[in-house]
N, C-alpha and C. Protein backbone atom coordinates (compact mmCIF):
# COMPACT_ATOMS: atom_id res chain seq x y z
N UNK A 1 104.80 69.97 60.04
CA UNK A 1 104.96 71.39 59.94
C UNK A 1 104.99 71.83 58.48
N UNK A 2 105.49 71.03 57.37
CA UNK A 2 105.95 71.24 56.10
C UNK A 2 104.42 71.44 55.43
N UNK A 3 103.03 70.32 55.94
CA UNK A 3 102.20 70.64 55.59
C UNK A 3 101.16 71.82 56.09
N UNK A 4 101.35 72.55 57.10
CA UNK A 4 100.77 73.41 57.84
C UNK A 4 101.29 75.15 56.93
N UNK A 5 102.72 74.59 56.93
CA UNK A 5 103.26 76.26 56.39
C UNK A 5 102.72 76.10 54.63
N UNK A 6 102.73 74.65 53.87
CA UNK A 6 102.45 74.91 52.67
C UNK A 6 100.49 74.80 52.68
N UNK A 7 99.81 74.56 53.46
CA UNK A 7 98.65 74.54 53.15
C UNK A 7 97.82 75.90 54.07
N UNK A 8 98.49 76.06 55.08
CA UNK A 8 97.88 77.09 56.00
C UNK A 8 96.94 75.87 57.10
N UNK A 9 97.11 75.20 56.93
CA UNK A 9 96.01 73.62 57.57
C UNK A 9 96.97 73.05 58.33
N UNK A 10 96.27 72.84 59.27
CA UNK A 10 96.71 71.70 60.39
C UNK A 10 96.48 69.95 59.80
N UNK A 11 97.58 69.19 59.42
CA UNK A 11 97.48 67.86 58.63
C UNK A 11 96.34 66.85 60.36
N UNK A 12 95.04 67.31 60.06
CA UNK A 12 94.28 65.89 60.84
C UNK A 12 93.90 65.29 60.10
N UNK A 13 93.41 63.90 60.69
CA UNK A 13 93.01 62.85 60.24
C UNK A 13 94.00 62.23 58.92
N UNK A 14 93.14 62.12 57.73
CA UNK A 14 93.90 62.01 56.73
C UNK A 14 93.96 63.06 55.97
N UNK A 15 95.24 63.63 56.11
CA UNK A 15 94.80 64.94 54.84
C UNK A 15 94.91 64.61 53.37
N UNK A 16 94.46 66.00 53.10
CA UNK A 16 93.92 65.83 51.26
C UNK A 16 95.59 66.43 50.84
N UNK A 17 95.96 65.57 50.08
CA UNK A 17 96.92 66.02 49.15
C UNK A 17 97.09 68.25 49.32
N UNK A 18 98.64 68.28 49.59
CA UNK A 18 98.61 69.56 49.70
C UNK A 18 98.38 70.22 48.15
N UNK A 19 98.34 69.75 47.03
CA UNK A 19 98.11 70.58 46.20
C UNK A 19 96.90 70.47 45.79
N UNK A 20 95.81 69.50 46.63
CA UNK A 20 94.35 70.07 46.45
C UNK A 20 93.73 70.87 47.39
N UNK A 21 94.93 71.10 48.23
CA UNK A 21 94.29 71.99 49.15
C UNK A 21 94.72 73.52 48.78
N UNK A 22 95.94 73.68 47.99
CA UNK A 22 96.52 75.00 47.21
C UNK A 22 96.77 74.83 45.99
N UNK A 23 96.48 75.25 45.12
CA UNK A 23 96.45 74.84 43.60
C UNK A 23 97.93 75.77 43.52
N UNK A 24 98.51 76.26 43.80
CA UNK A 24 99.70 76.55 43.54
C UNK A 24 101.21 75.72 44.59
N UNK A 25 100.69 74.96 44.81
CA UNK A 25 101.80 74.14 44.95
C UNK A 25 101.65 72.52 44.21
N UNK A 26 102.84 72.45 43.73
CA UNK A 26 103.21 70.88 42.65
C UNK A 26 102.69 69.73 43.23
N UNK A 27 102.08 69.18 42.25
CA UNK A 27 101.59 67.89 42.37
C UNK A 27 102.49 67.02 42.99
N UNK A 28 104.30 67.36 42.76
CA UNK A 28 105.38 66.31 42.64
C UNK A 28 105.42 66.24 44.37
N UNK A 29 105.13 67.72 44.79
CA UNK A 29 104.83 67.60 46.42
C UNK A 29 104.35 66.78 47.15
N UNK A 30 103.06 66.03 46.86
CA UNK A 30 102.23 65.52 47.53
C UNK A 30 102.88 64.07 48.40
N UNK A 31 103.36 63.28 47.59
CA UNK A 31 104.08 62.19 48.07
C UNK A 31 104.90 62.55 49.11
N UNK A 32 105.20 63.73 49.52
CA UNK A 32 106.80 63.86 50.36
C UNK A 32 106.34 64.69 51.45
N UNK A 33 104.91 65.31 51.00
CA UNK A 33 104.61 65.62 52.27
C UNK A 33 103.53 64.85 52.78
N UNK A 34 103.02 63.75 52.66
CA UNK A 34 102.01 62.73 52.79
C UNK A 34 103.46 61.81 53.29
N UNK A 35 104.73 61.45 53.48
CA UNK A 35 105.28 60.84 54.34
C UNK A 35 105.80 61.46 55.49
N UNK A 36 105.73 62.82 55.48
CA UNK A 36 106.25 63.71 56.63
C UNK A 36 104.82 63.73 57.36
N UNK A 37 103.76 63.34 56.94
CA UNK A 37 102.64 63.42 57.84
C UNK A 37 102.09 61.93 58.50
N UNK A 38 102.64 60.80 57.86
CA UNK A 38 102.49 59.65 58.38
C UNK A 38 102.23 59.82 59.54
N UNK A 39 101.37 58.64 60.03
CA UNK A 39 101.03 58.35 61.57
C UNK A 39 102.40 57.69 62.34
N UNK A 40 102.24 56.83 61.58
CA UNK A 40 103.40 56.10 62.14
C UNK A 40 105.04 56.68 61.89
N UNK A 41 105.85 56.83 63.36
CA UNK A 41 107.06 57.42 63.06
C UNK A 41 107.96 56.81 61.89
N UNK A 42 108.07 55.49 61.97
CA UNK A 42 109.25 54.83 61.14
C UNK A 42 109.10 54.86 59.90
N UNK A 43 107.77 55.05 58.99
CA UNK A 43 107.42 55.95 57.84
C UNK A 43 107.33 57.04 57.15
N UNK A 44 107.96 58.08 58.44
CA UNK A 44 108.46 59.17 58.15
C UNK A 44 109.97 59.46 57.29
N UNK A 45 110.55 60.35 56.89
CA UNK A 45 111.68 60.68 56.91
C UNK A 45 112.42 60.43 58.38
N UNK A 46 113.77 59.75 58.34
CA UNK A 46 114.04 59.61 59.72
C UNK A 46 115.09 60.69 60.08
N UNK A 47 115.92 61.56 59.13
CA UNK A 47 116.53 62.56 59.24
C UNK A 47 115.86 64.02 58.18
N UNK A 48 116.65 64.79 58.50
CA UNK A 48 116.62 66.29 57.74
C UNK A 48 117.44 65.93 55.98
N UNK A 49 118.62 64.97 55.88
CA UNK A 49 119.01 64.65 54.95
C UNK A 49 118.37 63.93 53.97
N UNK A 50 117.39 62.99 54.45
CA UNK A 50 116.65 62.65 53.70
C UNK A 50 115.76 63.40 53.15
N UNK A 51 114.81 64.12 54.17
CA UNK A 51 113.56 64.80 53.60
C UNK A 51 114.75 66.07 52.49
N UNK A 52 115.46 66.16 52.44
CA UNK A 52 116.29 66.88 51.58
C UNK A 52 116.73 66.61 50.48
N UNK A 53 117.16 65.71 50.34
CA UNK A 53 117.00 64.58 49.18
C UNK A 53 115.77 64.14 48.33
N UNK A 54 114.73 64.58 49.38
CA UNK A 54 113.47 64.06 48.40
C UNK A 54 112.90 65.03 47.89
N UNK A 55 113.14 66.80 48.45
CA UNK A 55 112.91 67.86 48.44
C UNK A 55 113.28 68.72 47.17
N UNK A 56 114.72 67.98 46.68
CA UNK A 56 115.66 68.83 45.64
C UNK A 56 115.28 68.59 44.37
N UNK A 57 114.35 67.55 43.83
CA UNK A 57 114.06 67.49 42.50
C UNK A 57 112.98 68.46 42.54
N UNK A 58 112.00 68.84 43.35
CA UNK A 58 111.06 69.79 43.80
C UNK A 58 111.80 71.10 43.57
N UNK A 59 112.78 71.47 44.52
CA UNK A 59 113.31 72.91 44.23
C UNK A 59 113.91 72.95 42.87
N UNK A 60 114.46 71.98 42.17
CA UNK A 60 114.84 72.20 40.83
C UNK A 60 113.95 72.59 39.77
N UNK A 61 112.78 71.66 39.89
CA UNK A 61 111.47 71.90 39.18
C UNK A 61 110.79 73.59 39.22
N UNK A 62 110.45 73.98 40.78
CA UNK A 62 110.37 75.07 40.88
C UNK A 62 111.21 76.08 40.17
N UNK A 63 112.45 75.95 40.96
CA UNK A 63 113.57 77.04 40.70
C UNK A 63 113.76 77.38 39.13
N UNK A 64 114.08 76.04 38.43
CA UNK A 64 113.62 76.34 36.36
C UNK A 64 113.08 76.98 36.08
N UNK A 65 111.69 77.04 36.46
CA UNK A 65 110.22 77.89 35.94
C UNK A 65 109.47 76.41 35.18
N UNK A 66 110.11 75.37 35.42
CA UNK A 66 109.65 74.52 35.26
C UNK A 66 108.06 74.00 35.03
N UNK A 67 107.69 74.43 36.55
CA UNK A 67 106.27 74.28 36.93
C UNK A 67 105.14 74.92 36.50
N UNK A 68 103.98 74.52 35.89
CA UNK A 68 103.17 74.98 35.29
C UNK A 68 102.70 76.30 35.10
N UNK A 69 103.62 77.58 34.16
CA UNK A 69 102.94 78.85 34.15
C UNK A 69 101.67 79.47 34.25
N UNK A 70 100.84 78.39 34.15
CA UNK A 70 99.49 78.56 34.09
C UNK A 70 98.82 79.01 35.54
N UNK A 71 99.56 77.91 36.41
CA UNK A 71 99.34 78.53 37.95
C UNK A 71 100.27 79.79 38.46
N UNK A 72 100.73 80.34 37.80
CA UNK A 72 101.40 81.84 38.37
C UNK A 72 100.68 82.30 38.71
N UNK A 73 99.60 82.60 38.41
CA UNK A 73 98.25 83.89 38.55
C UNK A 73 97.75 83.69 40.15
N UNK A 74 97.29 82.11 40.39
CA UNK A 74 97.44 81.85 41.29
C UNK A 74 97.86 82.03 42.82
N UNK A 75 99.72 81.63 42.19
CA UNK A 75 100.24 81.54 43.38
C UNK A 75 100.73 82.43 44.21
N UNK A 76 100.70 83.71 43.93
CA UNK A 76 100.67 84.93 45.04
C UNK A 76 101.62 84.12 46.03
N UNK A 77 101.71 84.84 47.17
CA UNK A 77 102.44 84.55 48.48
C UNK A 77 102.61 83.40 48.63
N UNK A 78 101.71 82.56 48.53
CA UNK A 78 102.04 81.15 49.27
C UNK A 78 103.10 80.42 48.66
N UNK A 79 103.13 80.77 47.03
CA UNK A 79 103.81 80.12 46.41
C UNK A 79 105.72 80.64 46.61
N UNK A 80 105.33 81.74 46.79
CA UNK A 80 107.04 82.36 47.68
C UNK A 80 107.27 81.52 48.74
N UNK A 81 106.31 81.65 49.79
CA UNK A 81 106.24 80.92 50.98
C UNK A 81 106.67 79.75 50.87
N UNK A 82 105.80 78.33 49.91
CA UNK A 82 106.78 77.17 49.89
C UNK A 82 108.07 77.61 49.13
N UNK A 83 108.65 78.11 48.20
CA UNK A 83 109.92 78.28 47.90
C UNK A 83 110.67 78.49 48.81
N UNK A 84 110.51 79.96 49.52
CA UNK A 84 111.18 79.26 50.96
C UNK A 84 110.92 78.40 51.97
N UNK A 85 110.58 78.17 51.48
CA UNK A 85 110.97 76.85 52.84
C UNK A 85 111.55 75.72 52.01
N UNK A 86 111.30 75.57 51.03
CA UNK A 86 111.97 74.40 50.50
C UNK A 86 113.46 75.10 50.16
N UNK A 87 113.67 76.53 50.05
CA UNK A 87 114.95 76.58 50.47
C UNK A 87 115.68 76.34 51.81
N UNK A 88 114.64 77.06 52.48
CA UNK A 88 115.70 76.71 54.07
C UNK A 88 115.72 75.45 54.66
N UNK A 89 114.93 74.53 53.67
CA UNK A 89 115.42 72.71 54.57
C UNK A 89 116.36 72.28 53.06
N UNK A 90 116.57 72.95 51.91
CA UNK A 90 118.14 72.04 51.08
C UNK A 90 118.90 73.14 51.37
């Protein structure tokens, strides 16, 4: 779901890294939502605490202004859009 609301895409087959599919979401993303999309269950996050844990250096990065000003122009809505949501799962 994490990759559907941040890409607008349904994750088939193998998906492409969500930040080549939206240039306004972080590279640091890709790893964490490429294990929430695993095939296999036991390679997933196995709770909400975890994927939360892996989530918070992400919202910190964001939340700073951290993340590359260059993509502001960019990120219009979507980029609100993952902010929340990476608020409402920490």
């Amino acid at each position: 779901m994490l990759y559907e609301i941040l890409t607008g895409n349904m994750p088939t087959g193998v998906p492409k890294p969500a930040s080549q599919v939206s240039s306004d979401i972080p590279p640091e993303l890709d790893k964490i939502v490429a294990k929430c999309v695993e095939s296999d269950p036991a390679n997933r996050y196995q709770n909400a605490s975890e994927l939360r844990a892996a989530l918070q250096p992400i919202k910190d990065l964001v939340s700073s202004g951290s993340y590359a000003t260059s993509r502001r122009a960019a990120a219009g809505s979507r980029r609100r859009l993952a902010g929340a949501a990476l608020s409402l799962l920490i």
